[in-house]
Short mmCIF file of C-alpha atoms and ligand atoms in Angstrom, two decimals:
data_model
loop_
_atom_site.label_atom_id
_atom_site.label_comp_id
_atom_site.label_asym_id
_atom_site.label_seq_id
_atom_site.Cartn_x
_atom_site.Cartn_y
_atom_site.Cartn_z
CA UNK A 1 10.36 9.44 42.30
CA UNK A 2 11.46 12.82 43.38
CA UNK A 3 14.06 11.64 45.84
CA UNK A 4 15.76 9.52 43.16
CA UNK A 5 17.75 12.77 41.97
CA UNK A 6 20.45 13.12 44.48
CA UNK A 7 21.20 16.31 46.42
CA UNK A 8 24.34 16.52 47.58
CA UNK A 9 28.33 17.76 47.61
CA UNK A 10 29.39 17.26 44.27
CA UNK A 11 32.21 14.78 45.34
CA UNK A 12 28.85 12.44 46.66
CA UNK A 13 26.73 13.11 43.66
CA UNK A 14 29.86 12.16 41.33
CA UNK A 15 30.42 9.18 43.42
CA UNK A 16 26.99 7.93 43.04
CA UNK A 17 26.35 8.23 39.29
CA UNK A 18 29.96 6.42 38.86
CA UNK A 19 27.89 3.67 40.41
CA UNK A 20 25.02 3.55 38.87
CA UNK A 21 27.16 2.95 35.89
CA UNK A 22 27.57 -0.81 37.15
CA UNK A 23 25.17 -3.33 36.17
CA UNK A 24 22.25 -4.13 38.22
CA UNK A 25 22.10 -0.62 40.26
CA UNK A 26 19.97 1.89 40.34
CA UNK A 27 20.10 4.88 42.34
CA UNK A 28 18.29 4.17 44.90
CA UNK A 29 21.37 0.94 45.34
CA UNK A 30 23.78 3.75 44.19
CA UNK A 31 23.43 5.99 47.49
CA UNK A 32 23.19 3.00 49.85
CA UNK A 33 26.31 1.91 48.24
CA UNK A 34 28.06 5.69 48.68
CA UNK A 35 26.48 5.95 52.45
CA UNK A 36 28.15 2.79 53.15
CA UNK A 37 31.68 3.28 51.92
CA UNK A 38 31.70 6.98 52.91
CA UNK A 39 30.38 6.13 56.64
CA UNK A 40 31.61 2.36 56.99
CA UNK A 41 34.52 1.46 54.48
CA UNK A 42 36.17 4.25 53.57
CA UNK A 43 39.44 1.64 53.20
CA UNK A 44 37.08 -0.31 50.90
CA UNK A 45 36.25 2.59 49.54
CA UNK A 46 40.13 3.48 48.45
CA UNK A 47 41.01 -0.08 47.71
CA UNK A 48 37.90 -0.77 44.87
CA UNK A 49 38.89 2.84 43.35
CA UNK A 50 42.76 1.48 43.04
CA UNK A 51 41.81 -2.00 41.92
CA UNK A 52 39.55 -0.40 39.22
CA UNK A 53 42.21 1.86 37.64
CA UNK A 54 44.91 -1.70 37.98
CA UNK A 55 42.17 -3.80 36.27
CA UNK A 56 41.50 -1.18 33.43
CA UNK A 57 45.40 -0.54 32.92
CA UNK A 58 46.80 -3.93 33.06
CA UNK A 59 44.28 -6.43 31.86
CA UNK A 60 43.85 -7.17 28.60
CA UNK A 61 42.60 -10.04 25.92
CA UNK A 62 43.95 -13.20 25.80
CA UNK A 63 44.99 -13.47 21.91
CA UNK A 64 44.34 -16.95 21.50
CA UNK A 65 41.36 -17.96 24.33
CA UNK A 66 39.74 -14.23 24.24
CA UNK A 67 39.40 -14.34 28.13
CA UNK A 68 41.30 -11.31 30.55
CA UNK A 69 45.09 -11.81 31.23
CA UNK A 70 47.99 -9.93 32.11
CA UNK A 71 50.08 -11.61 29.26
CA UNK A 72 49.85 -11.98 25.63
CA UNK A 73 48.60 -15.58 25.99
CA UNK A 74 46.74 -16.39 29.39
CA UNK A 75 48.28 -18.92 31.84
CA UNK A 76 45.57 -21.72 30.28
CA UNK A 77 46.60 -21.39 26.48
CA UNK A 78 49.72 -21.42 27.29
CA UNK A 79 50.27 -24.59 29.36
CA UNK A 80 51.67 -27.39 27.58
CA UNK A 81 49.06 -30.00 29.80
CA UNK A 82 46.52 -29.15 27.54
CA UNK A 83 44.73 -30.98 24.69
CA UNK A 84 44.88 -28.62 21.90
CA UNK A 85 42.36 -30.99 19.75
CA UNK A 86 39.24 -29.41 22.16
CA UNK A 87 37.93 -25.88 22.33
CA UNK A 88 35.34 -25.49 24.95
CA UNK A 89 33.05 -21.84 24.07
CA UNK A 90 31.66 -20.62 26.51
CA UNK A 91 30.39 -16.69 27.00
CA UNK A 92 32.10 -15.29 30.15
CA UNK A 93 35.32 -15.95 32.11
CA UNK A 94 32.55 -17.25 34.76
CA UNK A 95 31.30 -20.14 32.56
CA UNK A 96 34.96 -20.84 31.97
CA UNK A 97 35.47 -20.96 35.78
CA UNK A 98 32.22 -23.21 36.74
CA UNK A 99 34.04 -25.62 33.86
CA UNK A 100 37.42 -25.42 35.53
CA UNK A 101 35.78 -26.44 39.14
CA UNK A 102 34.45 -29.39 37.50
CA UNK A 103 37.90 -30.65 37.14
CA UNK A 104 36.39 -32.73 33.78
CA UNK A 105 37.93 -30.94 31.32
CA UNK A 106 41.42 -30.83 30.18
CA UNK A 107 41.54 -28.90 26.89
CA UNK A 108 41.40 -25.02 26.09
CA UNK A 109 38.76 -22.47 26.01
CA UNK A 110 37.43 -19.53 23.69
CA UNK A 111 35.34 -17.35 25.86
CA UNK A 112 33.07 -15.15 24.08
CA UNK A 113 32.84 -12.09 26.39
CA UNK A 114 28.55 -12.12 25.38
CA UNK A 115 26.38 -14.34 23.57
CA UNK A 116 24.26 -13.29 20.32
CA UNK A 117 21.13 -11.32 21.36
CA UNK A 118 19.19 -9.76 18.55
CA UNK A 119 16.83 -7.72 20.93
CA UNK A 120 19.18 -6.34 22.34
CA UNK A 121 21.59 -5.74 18.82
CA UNK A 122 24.36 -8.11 19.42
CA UNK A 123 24.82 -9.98 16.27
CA UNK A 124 28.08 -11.56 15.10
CA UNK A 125 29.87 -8.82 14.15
CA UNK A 126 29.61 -7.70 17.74
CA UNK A 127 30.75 -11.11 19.59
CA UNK A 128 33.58 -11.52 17.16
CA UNK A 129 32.92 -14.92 15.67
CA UNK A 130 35.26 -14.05 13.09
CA UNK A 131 38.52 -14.43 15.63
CA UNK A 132 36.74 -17.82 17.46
CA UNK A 133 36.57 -19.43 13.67
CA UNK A 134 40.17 -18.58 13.16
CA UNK A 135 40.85 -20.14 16.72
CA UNK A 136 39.01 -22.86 15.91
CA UNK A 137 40.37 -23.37 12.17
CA UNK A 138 44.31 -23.60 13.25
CA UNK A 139 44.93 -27.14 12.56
CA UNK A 140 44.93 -28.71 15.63
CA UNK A 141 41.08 -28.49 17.36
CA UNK A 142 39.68 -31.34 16.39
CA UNK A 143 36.10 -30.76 18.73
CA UNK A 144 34.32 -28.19 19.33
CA UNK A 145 32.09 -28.29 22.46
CA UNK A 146 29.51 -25.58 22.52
CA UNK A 147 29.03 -24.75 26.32
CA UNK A 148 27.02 -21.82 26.42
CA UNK A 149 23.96 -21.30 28.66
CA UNK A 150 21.12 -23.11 28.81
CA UNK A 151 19.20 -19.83 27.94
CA UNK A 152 16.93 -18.72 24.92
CA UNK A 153 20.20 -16.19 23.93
CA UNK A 154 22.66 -19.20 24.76
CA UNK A 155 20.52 -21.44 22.97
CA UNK A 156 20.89 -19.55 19.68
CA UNK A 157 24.39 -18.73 20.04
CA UNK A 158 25.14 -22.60 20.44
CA UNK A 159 23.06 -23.15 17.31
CA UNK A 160 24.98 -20.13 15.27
CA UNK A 161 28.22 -21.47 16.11
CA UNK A 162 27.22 -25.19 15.43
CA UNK A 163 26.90 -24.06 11.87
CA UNK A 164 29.44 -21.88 11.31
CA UNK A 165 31.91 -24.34 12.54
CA UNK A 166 30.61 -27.39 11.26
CA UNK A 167 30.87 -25.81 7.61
CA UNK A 168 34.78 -25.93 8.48
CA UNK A 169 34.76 -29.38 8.74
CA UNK A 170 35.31 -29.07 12.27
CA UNK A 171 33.44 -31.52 14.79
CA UNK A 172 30.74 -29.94 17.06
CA UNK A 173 29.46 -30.67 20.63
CA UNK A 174 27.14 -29.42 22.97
CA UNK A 175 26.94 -30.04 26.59
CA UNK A 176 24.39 -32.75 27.51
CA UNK A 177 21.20 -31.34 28.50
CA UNK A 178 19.22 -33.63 31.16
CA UNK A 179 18.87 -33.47 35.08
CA UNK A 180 21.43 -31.90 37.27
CA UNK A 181 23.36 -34.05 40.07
CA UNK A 182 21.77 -35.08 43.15
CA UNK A 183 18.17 -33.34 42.04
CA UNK A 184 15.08 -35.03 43.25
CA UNK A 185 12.99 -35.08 40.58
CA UNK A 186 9.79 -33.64 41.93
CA UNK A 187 11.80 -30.12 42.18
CA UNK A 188 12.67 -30.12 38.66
CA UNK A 189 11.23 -28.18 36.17
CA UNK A 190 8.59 -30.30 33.38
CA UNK A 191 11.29 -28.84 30.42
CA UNK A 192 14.49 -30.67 31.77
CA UNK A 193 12.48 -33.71 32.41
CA UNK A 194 11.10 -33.15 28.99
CA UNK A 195 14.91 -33.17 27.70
CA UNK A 196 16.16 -35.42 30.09
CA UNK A 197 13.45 -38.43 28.34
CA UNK A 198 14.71 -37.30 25.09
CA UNK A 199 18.07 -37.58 25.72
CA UNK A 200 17.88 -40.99 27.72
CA UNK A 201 20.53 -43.20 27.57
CA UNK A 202 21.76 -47.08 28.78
CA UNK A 203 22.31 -46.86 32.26
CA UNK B 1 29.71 -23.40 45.11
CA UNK B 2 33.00 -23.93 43.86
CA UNK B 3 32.34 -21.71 40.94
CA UNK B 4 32.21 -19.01 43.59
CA UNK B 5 35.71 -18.67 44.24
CA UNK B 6 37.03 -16.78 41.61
CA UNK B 7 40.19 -18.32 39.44
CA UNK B 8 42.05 -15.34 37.32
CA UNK B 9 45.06 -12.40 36.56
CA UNK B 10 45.47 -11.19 40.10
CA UNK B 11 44.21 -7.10 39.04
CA UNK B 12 40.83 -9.04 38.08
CA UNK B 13 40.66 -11.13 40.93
CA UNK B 14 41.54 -7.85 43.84
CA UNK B 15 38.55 -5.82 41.80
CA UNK B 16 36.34 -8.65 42.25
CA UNK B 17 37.17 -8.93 45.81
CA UNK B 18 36.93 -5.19 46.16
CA UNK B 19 33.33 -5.05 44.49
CA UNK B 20 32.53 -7.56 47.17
CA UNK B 21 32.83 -4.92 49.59
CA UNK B 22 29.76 -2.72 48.27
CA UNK B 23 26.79 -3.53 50.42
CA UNK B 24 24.67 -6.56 48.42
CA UNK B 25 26.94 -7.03 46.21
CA UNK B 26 27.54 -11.22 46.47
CA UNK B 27 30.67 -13.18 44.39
CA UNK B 28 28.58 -13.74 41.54
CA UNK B 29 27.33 -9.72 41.07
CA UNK B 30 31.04 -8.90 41.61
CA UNK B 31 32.45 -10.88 39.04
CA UNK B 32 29.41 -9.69 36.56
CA UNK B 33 30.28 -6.18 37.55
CA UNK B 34 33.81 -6.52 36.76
CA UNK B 35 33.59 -8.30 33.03
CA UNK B 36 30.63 -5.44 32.45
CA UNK B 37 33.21 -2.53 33.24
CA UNK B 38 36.40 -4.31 31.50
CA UNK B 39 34.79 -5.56 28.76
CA UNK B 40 31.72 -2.84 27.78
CA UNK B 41 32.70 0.30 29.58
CA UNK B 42 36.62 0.61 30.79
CA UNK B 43 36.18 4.89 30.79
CA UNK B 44 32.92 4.34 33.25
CA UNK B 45 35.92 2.14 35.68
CA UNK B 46 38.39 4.95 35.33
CA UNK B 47 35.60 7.18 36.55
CA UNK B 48 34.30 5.02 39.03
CA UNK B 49 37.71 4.37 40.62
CA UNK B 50 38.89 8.54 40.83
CA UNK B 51 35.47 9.24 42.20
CA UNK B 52 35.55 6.92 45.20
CA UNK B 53 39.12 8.28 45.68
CA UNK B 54 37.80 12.08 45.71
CA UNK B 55 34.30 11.12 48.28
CA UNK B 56 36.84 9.97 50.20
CA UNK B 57 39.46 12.97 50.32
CA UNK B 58 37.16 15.58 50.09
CA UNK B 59 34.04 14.73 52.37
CA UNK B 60 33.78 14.94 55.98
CA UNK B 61 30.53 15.31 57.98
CA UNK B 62 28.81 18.88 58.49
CA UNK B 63 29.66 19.91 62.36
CA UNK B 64 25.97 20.51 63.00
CA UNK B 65 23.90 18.44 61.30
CA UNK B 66 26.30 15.13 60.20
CA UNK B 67 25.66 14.94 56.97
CA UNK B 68 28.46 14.32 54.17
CA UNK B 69 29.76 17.84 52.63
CA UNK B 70 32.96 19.49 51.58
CA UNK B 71 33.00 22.43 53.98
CA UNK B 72 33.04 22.18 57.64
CA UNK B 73 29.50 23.47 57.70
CA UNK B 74 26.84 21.96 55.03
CA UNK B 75 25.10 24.29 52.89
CA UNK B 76 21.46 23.84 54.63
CA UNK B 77 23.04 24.34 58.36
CA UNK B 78 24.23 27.57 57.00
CA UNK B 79 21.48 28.67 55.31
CA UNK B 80 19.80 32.24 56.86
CA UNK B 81 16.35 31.31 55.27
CA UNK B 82 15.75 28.03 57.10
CA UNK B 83 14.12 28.23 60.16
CA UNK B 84 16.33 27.43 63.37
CA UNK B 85 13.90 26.36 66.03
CA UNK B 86 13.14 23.41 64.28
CA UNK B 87 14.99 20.32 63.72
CA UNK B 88 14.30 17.38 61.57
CA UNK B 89 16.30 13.87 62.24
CA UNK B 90 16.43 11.62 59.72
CA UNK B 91 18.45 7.72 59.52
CA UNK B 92 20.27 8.95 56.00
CA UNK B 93 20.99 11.64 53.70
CA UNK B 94 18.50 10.07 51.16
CA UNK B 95 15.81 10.37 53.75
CA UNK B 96 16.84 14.01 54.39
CA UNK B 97 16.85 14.62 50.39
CA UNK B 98 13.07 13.05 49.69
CA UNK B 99 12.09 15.21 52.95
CA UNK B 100 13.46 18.34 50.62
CA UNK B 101 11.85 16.99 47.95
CA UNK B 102 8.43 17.48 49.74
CA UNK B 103 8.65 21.00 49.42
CA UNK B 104 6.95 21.43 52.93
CA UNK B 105 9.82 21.60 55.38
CA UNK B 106 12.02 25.09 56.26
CA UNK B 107 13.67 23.71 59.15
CA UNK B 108 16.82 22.01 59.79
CA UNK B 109 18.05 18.50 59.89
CA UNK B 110 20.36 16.14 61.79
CA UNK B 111 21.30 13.31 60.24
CA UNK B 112 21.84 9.86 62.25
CA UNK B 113 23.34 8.07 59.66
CA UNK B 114 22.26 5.04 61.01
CA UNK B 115 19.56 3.85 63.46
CA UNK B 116 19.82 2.01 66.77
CA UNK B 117 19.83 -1.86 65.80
CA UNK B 118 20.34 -3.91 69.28
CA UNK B 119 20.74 -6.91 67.10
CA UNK B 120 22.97 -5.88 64.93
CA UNK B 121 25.50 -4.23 68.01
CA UNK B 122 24.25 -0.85 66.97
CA UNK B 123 23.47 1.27 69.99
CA UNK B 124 23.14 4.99 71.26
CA UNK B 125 27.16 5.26 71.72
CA UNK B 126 27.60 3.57 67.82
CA UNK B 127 25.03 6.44 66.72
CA UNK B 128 26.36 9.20 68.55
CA UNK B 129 23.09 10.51 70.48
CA UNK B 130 25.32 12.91 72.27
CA UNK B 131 26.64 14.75 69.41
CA UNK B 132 22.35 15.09 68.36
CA UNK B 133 21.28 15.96 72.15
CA UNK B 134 23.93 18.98 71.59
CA UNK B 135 23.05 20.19 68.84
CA UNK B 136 19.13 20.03 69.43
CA UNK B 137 20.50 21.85 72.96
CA UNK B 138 21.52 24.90 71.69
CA UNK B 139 18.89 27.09 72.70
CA UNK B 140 17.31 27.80 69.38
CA UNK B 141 15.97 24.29 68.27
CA UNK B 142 12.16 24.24 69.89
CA UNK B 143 10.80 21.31 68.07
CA UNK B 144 12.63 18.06 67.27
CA UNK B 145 10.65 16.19 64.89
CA UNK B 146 11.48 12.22 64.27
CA UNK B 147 11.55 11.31 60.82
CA UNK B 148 13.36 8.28 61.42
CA UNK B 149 12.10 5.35 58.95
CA UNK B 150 8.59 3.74 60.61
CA UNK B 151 10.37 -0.36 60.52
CA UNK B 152 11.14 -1.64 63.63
CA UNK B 153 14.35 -0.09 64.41
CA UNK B 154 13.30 3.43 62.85
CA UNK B 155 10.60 3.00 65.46
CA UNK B 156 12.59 1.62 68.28
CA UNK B 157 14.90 4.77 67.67
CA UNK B 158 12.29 7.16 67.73
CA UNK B 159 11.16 5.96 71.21
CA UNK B 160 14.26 5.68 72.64
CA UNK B 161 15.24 9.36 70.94
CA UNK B 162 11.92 11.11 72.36
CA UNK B 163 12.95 9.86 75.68
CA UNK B 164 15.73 11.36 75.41
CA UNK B 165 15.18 14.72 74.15
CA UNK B 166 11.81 15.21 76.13
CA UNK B 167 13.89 14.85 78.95
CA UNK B 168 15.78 18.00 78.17
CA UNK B 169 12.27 20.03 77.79
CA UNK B 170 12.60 20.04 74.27
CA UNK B 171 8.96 19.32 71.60
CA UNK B 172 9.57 16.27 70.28
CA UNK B 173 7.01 15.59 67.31
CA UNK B 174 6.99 12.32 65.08
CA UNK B 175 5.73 12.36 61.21
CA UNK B 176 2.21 11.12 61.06
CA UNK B 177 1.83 7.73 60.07
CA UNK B 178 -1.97 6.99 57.89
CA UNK B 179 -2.72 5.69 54.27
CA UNK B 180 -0.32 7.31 51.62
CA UNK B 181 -1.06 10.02 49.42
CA UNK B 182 -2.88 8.50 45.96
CA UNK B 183 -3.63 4.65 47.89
CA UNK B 184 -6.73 2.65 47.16
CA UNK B 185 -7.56 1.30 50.45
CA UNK B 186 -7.69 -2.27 48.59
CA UNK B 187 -3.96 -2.17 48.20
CA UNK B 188 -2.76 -0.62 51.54
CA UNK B 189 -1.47 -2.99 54.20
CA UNK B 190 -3.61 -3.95 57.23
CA UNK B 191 -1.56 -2.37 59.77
CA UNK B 192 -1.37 1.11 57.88
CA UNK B 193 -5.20 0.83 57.63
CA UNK B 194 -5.35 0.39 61.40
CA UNK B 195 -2.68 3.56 62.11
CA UNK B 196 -4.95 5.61 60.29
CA UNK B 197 -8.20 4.68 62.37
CA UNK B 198 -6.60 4.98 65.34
CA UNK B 199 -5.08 8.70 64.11
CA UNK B 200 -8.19 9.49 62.02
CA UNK B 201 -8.56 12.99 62.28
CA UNK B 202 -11.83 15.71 61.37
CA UNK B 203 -11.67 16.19 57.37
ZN1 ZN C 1 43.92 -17.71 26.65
ZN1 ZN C 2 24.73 20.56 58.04
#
């Protein structure tokens, strides 16, 4: 559409393609977003310019667990109240979080930062499977437990890995598929039932 | 959801909460936003982050006409080819650009930069009405057309704005409303249909 190419100051014009660079916004999102701040929020406005520049400059990869930290080693890898024998993979610092929350799991985590999509040209080289199988290969994990998503892309990535690392003699886990907490069963969808018969177990 | 609440370095946890700010932008987009910039584009943060710090310092709005622009007059207000007897008020900038975009108006604009929303606590005084009744006052403006958006509270302000500037003997004109240019009747809305019967005009 014609009115999808912004007119403007240049200051508002530079402002709005800066946010069409983030994921999920178009212009049309991109101007609603600049009207807003400029009109509404221009605090906001300051404060998500600072916390951008602070996020760039000081965050950086954990070298052990992959995920964003401050430090060398994030506050998780380094904590000596962790099982070292399990490595939980999972494909974004969110994952890792939802995991966390579930106050279940006690050992550490290698966070991929993506998951293997060939349509879209991430392949191995790209995730950096070469750093999780040293991780994983240091002597002391023991398990494995593939947790990435659920998803066609997930779904590969969990198989890739499974692989890879069981060729290292390492033992492998995924997370159980089947139906999720406090789900009535006429709302859930005919494949997780499908899995959930499969995978049926002693009460 | 507990996964909601976001658990990480504190310069990834303020951007997240800063990204939270932007209008639709929910605690899962903001935490996708933020791994996207830090972990596939760190230059498109950098330039993000200095352009909402220059909207900010360098805009203000245009004296006649509201909208955003670096000078203390905007560029259309002080154009000599645009013709002064007419004025054009729009809800946003982005409405005022796709009217440009039409190619078919010389006039001038004001621009409300909002619209009155008694739900939302948005009324004549939150608008500014008296800052538009001025400027459409100044003896030159003859015809103040409406081009405020045609939902409910584009409509209600349109009303309540006609009122207003009739009042003051000015023409106050509203876009027509009828089937869109390029529409198969079969896929335009009832109501639209029934505009354009009741405005149906000699071909
Ligand atoms: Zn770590
Ligand atoms: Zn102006």
């Amino acid at each position: 559409m014609a009115g999808d190419r912004f007119v403007g100051p240049a200051p508002l014009s530079v402002l709005v393609d800066a946010l069409k660079r983030l994921p999920g916004v178009g212009a049309k999102s991109a101007q609603r977003m600049a009207y807003h701040l400029l009109q509404h929020d221009p605090h906001g406005a300051r404060m998500l310019g600072q916390a951008l520049g602070d996020a760039v400059d000081r965050l950086r990869h954990c070298a052990r667990c992959n995920t964003f930290t401050e430090s060398e080693i994030c506050e998780t890898c380094a904590s000596p109240r962790r099982d070292a024998s399990l490595l939980c993979v999972v494909e974004t610092p969110a994952d890792q979080n939802m995991i966390e929350a579930s106050h279940s799991y006690n050992g550490l985590y290698f966070v991929l930062m993506g998951r293997l999509s060939p349509l879209e040209g991430v392949g191995p080289n790209e995730i950096g499977f070469d750093r999780l199988l040293a991780r994983a290969t240091d002597g002391q994990v023991r398990e494995v437990i593939l947790a990435t998503n659920f998803t066609t892309e997930g779904e590969t990535t969990a198989h890739y890995l499974a692989e890879l690392l069981r060729a290292q003699g390492l033992g492998v886990t995924r997370l159980a598929r089947g139906v999720p907490a406090g789900s009535e069963l006429e709302y859930v969808d005919a494949g997780t039932i499908a899995w959930a018969l499969m995978d049926r177990r002693a009460p």
